[in-house]
Coordinates of N, CA and C in Angstrom, one line a residue:
M1361 N 35.8 28.0 -23.0 CA 36.1 29.1 -23.0 C 36.3 29.9 -24.5
T1362 N 35.9 31.1 -24.3 CA 36.1 32.0 -25.7 C 37.0 32.9 -25.6
E1363 N 37.7 33.4 -26.3 CA 38.8 34.5 -26.5 C 37.8 35.6 -27.6
Y1364 N 38.2 36.9 -27.1 CA 37.9 37.8 -28.2 C 39.1 38.4 -28.7
L1365 N 39.2 38.5 -29.8 CA 40.3 38.9 -30.6 C 39.7 40.0 -31.8
D1366 N 40.4 41.3 -31.6 CA 39.5 42.4 -32.2 C 38.3 42.3 -33.2
G1367 N 37.5 41.8 -31.9 CA 35.9 42.0 -32.2 C 35.5 40.3 -32.8
A1368 N 36.1 39.2 -33.2 CA 36.1 38.0 -33.7 C 35.9 37.4 -32.4
V1369 N 35.2 36.2 -32.4 CA 34.9 35.2 -31.4 C 35.6 34.0 -31.7
I1370 N 36.5 33.7 -31.4 CA 37.4 32.5 -31.4 C 37.5 31.1 -30.2
P1371 N 37.0 30.1 -30.4 CA 36.6 29.1 -29.8 C 38.0 28.4 -29.5
T1372 N 38.1 28.4 -28.2 CA 39.5 27.8 -27.9 C 39.5 26.6 -27.3
G1373 N 38.3 25.7 -27.1 CA 38.2 24.2 -27.0 C 38.4 24.0 -25.5
F1374 N 39.0 25.4 -24.5 CA 38.7 24.9 -23.1 C 37.4 24.9 -22.2
D1375 N 36.1 24.9 -23.1 CA 34.9 24.9 -22.2 C 35.0 23.6 -21.7
V1376 N 34.5 23.9 -20.1 CA 34.9 22.7 -19.4 C 33.1 22.3 -18.8
P1377 N 32.6 21.5 -19.2 CA 31.1 21.1 -18.8 C 30.8 21.3 -17.5
V1378 N 29.8 21.4 -16.8 CA 29.7 21.5 -15.3 C 28.9 20.8 -14.9
E1379 N 29.3 20.0 -13.8 CA 28.0 18.9 -13.5 C 27.0 19.4 -12.7
P1380 N 25.8 18.8 -13.0 CA 24.7 19.2 -12.2 C 24.9 19.1 -10.2
L1381 N 24.8 19.7 -9.7 CA 24.4 19.7 -8.1 C 23.9 18.3 -7.7
R1382 N 24.3 17.7 -6.8 CA 23.9 16.3 -6.4 C 24.0 16.3 -4.9
R1383 N 23.1 15.6 -4.5 CA 23.0 15.6 -2.9 C 22.0 14.4 -2.8
A1384 N 22.4 13.8 -1.7 CA 21.7 12.3 -1.3 C 21.2 12.3 0.2
A1385 N 20.2 11.5 0.3 CA 20.2 11.5 1.8 C 19.4 10.4 2.3
H1386 N 19.9 9.7 3.4 CA 19.4 8.3 3.9 C 18.2 8.5 5.1
Y1387 N 17.0 7.7 5.0 CA 16.2 7.9 5.7 C 15.6 6.4 6.3
S1388 N 15.5 6.5 7.6 CA 15.1 5.1 8.1 C 13.5 4.5 8.0
G1389 N 12.7 6.0 8.2 CA 11.5 5.5 8.2 C 10.6 6.0 9.8
E1390 N 11.6 6.4 10.3 CA 11.4 6.9 11.9 C 10.6 8.2 11.8
P1391 N 9.6 8.3 12.6 CA 8.8 9.5 12.5 C 9.6 10.8 12.4
G1392 N 9.0 11.8 11.6 CA 9.8 13.1 11.1 C 10.4 13.0 9.9
C1393 N 10.6 11.7 9.7 CA 11.5 11.6 8.1 C 11.1 12.6 7.0
I1394 N 9.6 12.5 6.9 CA 9.2 13.3 5.8 C 9.9 14.9 6.0
A1395 N 9.3 15.1 6.8 CA 9.8 16.9 7.4 C 11.3 16.9 7.1
Q1396 N 12.1 15.9 7.9 CA 13.4 16.2 7.4 C 13.7 16.2 5.9
A1397 N 13.5 15.6 5.1 CA 13.6 15.2 3.7 C 13.5 16.5 2.8
R1398 N 11.8 17.0 3.3 CA 11.5 18.4 2.8 C 12.6 19.8 3.0
S1399 N 12.8 19.4 4.6 CA 14.4 20.7 4.9 C 15.3 20.3 3.9
F1400 N 15.8 19.0 3.8 CA 17.0 18.7 3.0 C 16.9 19.4 1.6
A1401 N 15.5 19.1 1.0 CA 15.4 19.7 -0.1 C 15.6 20.8 0.0
S1402 N 14.9 22.0 0.8 CA 14.9 23.4 0.7 C 16.5 23.8 0.8
L1403 N 17.1 23.2 1.7 CA 18.6 23.5 1.7 C 19.5 23.6 0.7
F1404 N 18.8 22.1 -0.2 CA 19.6 21.8 -1.5 C 19.0 22.9 -3.0
L1405 N 17.8 23.6 -2.4 CA 17.2 24.4 -3.4 C 18.2 25.9 -3.0
D1406 N 18.3 26.3 -2.2 CA 19.0 27.2 -1.6 C 20.6 27.1 -2.0
Q1407 N 20.9 26.2 -2.1 CA 22.4 25.6 -2.4 C 22.7 26.1 -4.1
L1408 N 21.3 25.5 -4.8 CA 21.4 25.4 -6.1 C 21.4 27.0 -6.8
R1409 N 20.5 27.8 -5.9 CA 20.7 29.2 -5.9 C 21.9 29.7 -6.1
T1410 N 22.7 29.4 -4.9 CA 23.7 29.9 -4.6 C 25.1 29.3 -5.6
E1411 N 25.1 28.1 -6.3 CA 26.4 27.7 -6.3 C 25.9 27.6 -8.2
W1412 N 24.6 27.5 -8.5 CA 24.4 27.3 -10.0 C 23.7 28.9 -10.3
C1413 N 23.5 29.6 -9.3 CA 23.1 31.0 -9.7 C 21.5 30.6 -10.8
A1414 N 20.7 29.4 -10.1 CA 19.6 29.3 -10.6 C 18.5 30.3 -9.8
T1415 N 17.9 30.3 -10.7 CA 16.5 31.4 -10.5 C 15.5 30.4 -10.2
I1416 N 15.0 30.5 -8.8 CA 14.2 29.3 -8.7 C 12.8 30.3 -8.1
G1417 N 11.8 30.7 -8.4 CA 10.8 31.2 -8.0 C 9.9 30.5 -7.3
P1418 N 8.8 31.0 -6.6 CA 8.3 30.6 -5.6 C 7.2 29.1 -6.1
R1419 N 6.7 29.4 -7.3 CA 6.0 27.9 -7.8 C 7.2 26.9 -7.7
A1420 N 8.3 27.0 -8.7 CA 9.0 25.9 -9.1 C 9.4 25.2 -7.6
D1421 N 9.7 26.5 -6.8 CA 10.5 25.8 -5.2 C 9.2 25.1 -4.2
G1422 N 7.6 25.3 -5.0 CA 6.7 24.7 -3.9 C 6.7 23.2 -4.4
A1423 N 7.0 23.4 -6.1 CA 7.1 22.1 -6.7 C 7.8 21.0 -6.2
V1424 N 9.0 21.4 -6.1 CA 10.0 20.7 -5.7 C 9.6 19.8 -4.1
L1425 N 9.4 20.6 -3.5 CA 9.3 20.4 -2.0 C 7.5 19.5 -1.8
L1426 N 7.1 19.7 -2.7 CA 5.7 18.9 -2.8 C 6.3 17.7 -3.6
V1427 N 6.9 17.3 -4.5 CA 7.3 16.3 -5.2 C 8.3 15.4 -4.3
V1428 N 8.5 15.9 -3.5 CA 9.6 15.2 -2.4 C 8.6 14.8 -1.4
S1429 N 7.7 15.4 -1.0 CA 6.9 15.0 -0.1 C 5.9 14.1 -0.3
E1430 N 5.5 13.6 -1.6 CA 4.7 12.9 -2.2 C 5.4 11.5 -2.3
L1431 N 6.5 11.6 -3.0 CA 7.6 10.5 -3.0 C 8.2 10.0 -1.8
V1432 N 8.6 10.8 -1.0 CA 9.3 10.1 0.4 C 7.9 9.8 1.2
T1433 N 6.8 10.2 1.0 CA 5.5 9.7 1.6 C 5.5 8.8 1.1
N1434 N 5.6 8.1 0.0 CA 4.9 6.9 -0.7 C 5.5 5.9 0.3
A1435 N 7.5 6.2 -0.3 CA 8.7 5.6 0.0 C 8.0 5.1 1.8
D1436 N 7.9 5.8 2.2 CA 7.6 5.6 3.6 C 6.7 4.8 4.1
R1437 N 5.5 5.0 3.3 CA 4.0 4.1 3.6 C 4.5 2.7 3.1
H1438 N 5.2 2.5 2.0 CA 5.3 1.3 1.5 C 6.6 0.3 1.3
S1439 N 7.5 1.1 1.6 CA 8.9 0.0 1.7 C 8.8 -0.8 2.8
R1440 N 8.5 -0.4 4.0 CA 9.1 -1.0 5.4 C 10.3 -1.2 5.8
G1441 N 10.9 -0.3 5.2 CA 12.6 -0.1 5.3 C 13.2 1.1 5.1
P1442 N 14.6 1.2 4.7 CA 14.9 2.6 4.4 C 14.4 2.9 3.3
Y1443 N 14.6 4.3 3.0 CA 14.5 4.8 1.5 C 15.8 5.8 1.2
I1444 N 16.0 6.0 0.0 CA 17.1 7.3 -0.2 C 16.4 8.2 -1.1
L1445 N 16.6 9.6 -0.6 CA 16.5 10.6 -1.6 C 17.5 11.2 -2.2
E1446 N 17.3 11.3 -3.5 CA 18.7 11.9 -4.4 C 18.4 12.9 -5.0
L1447 N 18.7 14.0 -4.8 CA 18.4 15.4 -5.7 C 19.3 15.6 -6.7
E1448 N 19.5 15.9 -7.9 CA 20.1 16.7 -9.1 C 19.7 17.8 -9.5
G1449 N 20.6 18.4 -9.5 CA 19.6 20.0 -9.8 C 20.8 20.9 -11.1
T1450 N 20.0 21.5 -11.8 CA 21.0 22.5 -12.7 C 20.0 23.7 -13.0
G1451 N 20.8 24.6 -13.4 CA 19.7 26.2 -13.8 C 18.1 25.6 -14.4
A1452 N 18.0 24.5 -14.9 CA 17.0 24.3 -15.6 C 16.0 23.5 -15.0
S1453 N 16.0 22.4 -14.2 CA 15.3 21.4 -13.4 C 16.1 21.2 -12.3
V1454 N 15.1 20.3 -11.5 CA 15.6 19.6 -10.3 C 15.1 17.9 -10.4
A1455 N 15.9 17.0 -10.6 CA 15.3 15.6 -10.4 C 15.7 15.2 -9.0
V1456 N 14.0 14.6 -8.9 CA 14.0 14.2 -7.6 C 14.0 12.6 -7.6
T1457 N 14.9 11.9 -7.0 CA 14.7 10.2 -7.3 C 14.6 9.8 -5.8
V1458 N 13.6 8.8 -5.5 CA 13.8 8.1 -4.6 C 13.8 6.8 -4.5
Y1459 N 14.7 6.1 -4.0 CA 15.0 4.8 -4.0 C 14.4 3.8 -2.4
D1460 N 13.8 2.9 -2.9 CA 13.1 2.2 -1.3 C 12.8 0.4 -1.8
S1461 N 12.6 -0.2 -0.6 CA 12.9 -1.5 -0.7 C 11.9 -2.2 -1.3
S1462 N 10.6 -1.4 -1.6 CA 9.6 -2.1 -2.0 C 9.4 -2.1 -3.6
G1463 N 9.2 -3.6 -3.9 CA 9.1 -3.8 -5.4 C 7.9 -3.5 -6.4
A1464 N 6.8 -2.9 -5.3 CA 5.5 -2.6 -5.6 C 5.7 -1.6 -6.6
V1465 N 5.3 -1.6 -8.1 CA 5.0 -0.1 -8.6 C 4.2 0.6 -8.5
P1466 N 4.3 1.9 -7.9 CA 3.1 2.9 -7.7 C 2.0 2.8 -8.9
E1467 N 0.9 3.1 -8.2 CA -0.3 3.0 -9.3 C -0.8 4.6 -9.6
R1468 N -1.1 4.8 -10.7 CA -1.4 6.1 -11.0 C -3.0 6.4 -11.1
F1469 N -4.1 6.7 -10.2 CA -5.4 6.6 -10.8 C -5.7 7.7 -11.3
P1470 N -6.9 7.2 -12.3 CA -7.5 8.5 -12.7 C -8.0 9.6 -11.7
R1471 N -8.2 10.7 -12.7 CA -8.5 11.9 -12.2 C -9.9 11.7 -11.5
D1472 N -10.3 11.7 -10.2 CA -11.5 11.7 -9.4 C -11.7 12.3 -8.3
P1473 N -12.5 13.4 -8.1 CA -12.4 14.8 -7.1 C -13.1 13.9 -5.9
E1474 N -13.9 12.8 -6.1 CA -14.3 12.2 -5.2 C -13.8 11.4 -4.6
R1475 N -12.6 10.6 -4.9 CA -11.8 9.6 -4.5 C -11.0 10.4 -2.8
V1476 N -11.1 9.3 -1.7 CA -10.4 10.3 -1.0 C -9.2 9.4 -0.6
G1477 N -8.0 10.4 -1.0 CA -6.7 9.5 -0.7 C -6.4 8.9 -2.1
R1478 N -5.0 8.5 -2.4 CA -4.5 8.1 -3.6 C -4.3 8.9 -4.7
H1479 N -4.3 10.5 -4.1 CA -3.8 11.4 -5.3 C -2.3 11.8 -5.4
G1480 N -1.4 11.4 -5.2 CA -0.2 11.4 -4.9 C 0.8 11.6 -5.9
L1481 N 0.6 10.2 -6.8 CA 1.3 10.4 -8.3 C 0.6 11.1 -9.1
E1482 N -0.9 11.4 -9.0 CA -1.6 12.4 -10.0 C -1.3 14.0 -9.6
I1483 N -0.8 14.0 -8.6 CA -0.5 15.6 -8.0 C 1.3 15.4 -8.9
V1484 N 2.0 14.5 -8.4 CA 3.3 14.6 -9.0 C 3.3 14.6 -10.6
H1485 N 2.5 14.0 -11.4 CA 2.6 14.3 -12.8 C 2.1 15.6 -13.1
A1486 N 1.2 16.1 -12.5 CA 0.7 17.6 -13.0 C 1.9 18.5 -12.8
L1487 N 2.9 18.4 -11.8 CA 4.1 19.3 -11.4 C 5.1 19.2 -12.3
V1488 N 5.5 17.9 -12.6 CA 6.8 17.3 -13.3 C 6.6 17.5 -14.8
E1489 N 7.7 17.3 -15.4 CA 8.2 17.1 -17.1 C 8.0 15.4 -17.1
T1490 N 8.8 14.5 -16.3 CA 8.7 13.2 -16.6 C 8.8 12.5 -15.2
V1491 N 8.3 11.1 -15.3 CA 7.9 10.5 -14.1 C 8.6 9.3 -14.7
V1492 N 9.6 8.7 -13.9 CA 10.2 7.0 -14.3 C 10.3 6.3 -13.6
V1493 N 9.6 5.2 -13.5 CA 9.4 4.0 -12.4 C 10.5 2.9 -12.7
E1494 N 11.6 2.3 -12.2 CA 12.2 1.3 -12.3 C 12.4 0.2 -11.4
R1495 N 12.2 -1.1 -11.6 CA 12.8 -1.8 -10.6 C 14.2 -1.9 -10.7
V1496 N 14.8 -2.0 -9.1 CA 16.2 -2.1 -9.1 C 16.8 -3.3 -8.1
P1497 N 18.0 -3.7 -8.0 CA 17.9 -4.7 -7.4 C 17.2 -4.9 -6.0
V1498 N 17.0 -3.9 -5.4 CA 16.6 -3.8 -4.0 C 15.3 -3.5 -3.9
G1499 N 14.9 -3.2 -4.7 CA 13.2 -2.5 -4.7 C 12.8 -1.3 -6.1
K1500 N 12.7 -0.8 -5.9 CA 12.4 0.6 -7.1 C 12.8 1.6 -7.1
R1501 N 13.2 2.0 -7.9 CA 13.8 3.8 -8.3 C 12.3 4.7 -8.7
V1502 N 12.0 5.9 -8.1 CA 11.1 6.4 -8.7 C 11.8 8.1 -9.2
R1503 N 11.9 8.4 -10.2 CA 12.7 9.6 -10.6 C 11.6 10.5 -11.2
A1504 N 11.4 11.8 -10.6 CA 10.6 12.7 -11.4 C 11.5 14.3 -12.0
V1505 N 11.4 14.7 -12.8 CA 12.4 15.9 -13.3 C 11.2 16.9 -13.2
V1506 N 11.7 18.1 -12.2 CA 10.8 19.3 -11.9 C 11.2 20.5 -12.6
P1507 N 10.8 21.1 -13.6 CA 11.1 22.3 -14.4 C 11.3 23.2 -13.4
L1508 N 12.3 24.4 -13.7 CA 12.4 25.2 -12.6 C 12.2 26.3 -13.6
T1509 N 11.6 26.5 -14.7 CA 11.4 27.6 -15.6 C 10.3 27.0 -16.2
E1510 N 8.9 27.3 -16.6 CA 7.7 27.2 -16.9 C 8.2 27.8 -18.6
G1511 N 8.0 27.0 -19.5 CA 8.0 27.3 -20.9 C 7.1 27.8 -21.4
R1512 N 7.1 27.9 -22.8 CA 5.9 28.0 -23.2 C 4.6 27.3 -23.4
E1513 N 5.1 26.2 -23.6 CA 3.9 24.9 -23.7 C 2.9 25.0 -22.2
G1514 N 4.0 25.0 -21.1 CA 2.9 25.1 -19.8 C 2.8 23.8 -19.5
R1515 N 1.9 23.4 -18.6 CA 1.9 22.2 -18.0 C 0.8 21.4 -19.0
E1516 N 0.1 21.9 -19.5 CA -0.8 21.3 -20.6 C 0.2 20.5 -21.5
G1517 N 1.2 21.1 -22.0 CA 1.7 20.8 -23.0 C 2.9 19.5 -22.8
R1518 N 3.0 19.4 -21.3 CA 3.5 18.2 -20.9 C 2.7 16.6 -20.7
E1519 N 1.7 17.1 -20.6 CA 0.6 16.0 -20.7 C 0.9 14.7 -21.8
G1520 N 1.3 14.7 -22.5 CA 1.3 14.1 -23.4 C 3.1 13.1 -23.3
R1521 N 3.5 13.7 -22.7 CA 4.9 13.2 -22.5 C 5.3 12.7 -20.8
E1522 N 4.2 12.5 -20.2 CA 4.1 11.8 -19.4 C 5.0 10.3 -19.5
G1523 N 6.1 9.9 -18.5 CA 6.0 8.6 -18.9 C 5.7 7.5 -17.4

C-alpha cells in the first residue's frame, strides 16, 4: 500500500502479494474428457478476466485452449489411467500443467510438413514461453507457460528459450 502525503509517495510496507489464480481438475480418461478439459480451461480464463482483470485477447485465449487440448490429448493417449489438469494464471501468463501416470517422456519431432500426426508438442512449443517435462513418482508432469500478451520479441524470440 502507498500513501500520498502532500504530493510525496510514502511506501507503508503493507503491500500484499496476490496469489495466482489456481484451479485443478481430475479426469478418468472416459470419452469426452478432452472436451471437458477445454471447457474447464475456458471457464478458468473467464474467471481470470474477472478476478485478475486480465486482458486476454482471442489469440491468447485460443493458445491456452489449444495447449490444454494437446497436453490432455497426450495424457489421454499415453497414460492408461487418470490424469490431472492444473491451471495457474496471472495477468501476464497461464501455466498449463498435466500430470499423468506414464513415465514416458514426450518426444518433440523436427518440423516436417509431410509427416502425418505427432505435431502436438511442436504446436505447443510454438505457442508458449517454456515447456518443462519432469518425471514424478507416479509418472510425469508437463508444464507449459502461455503468455497472455505478446511482447516485442514475439514468438520467434522465444524459440531459443524453449525448455
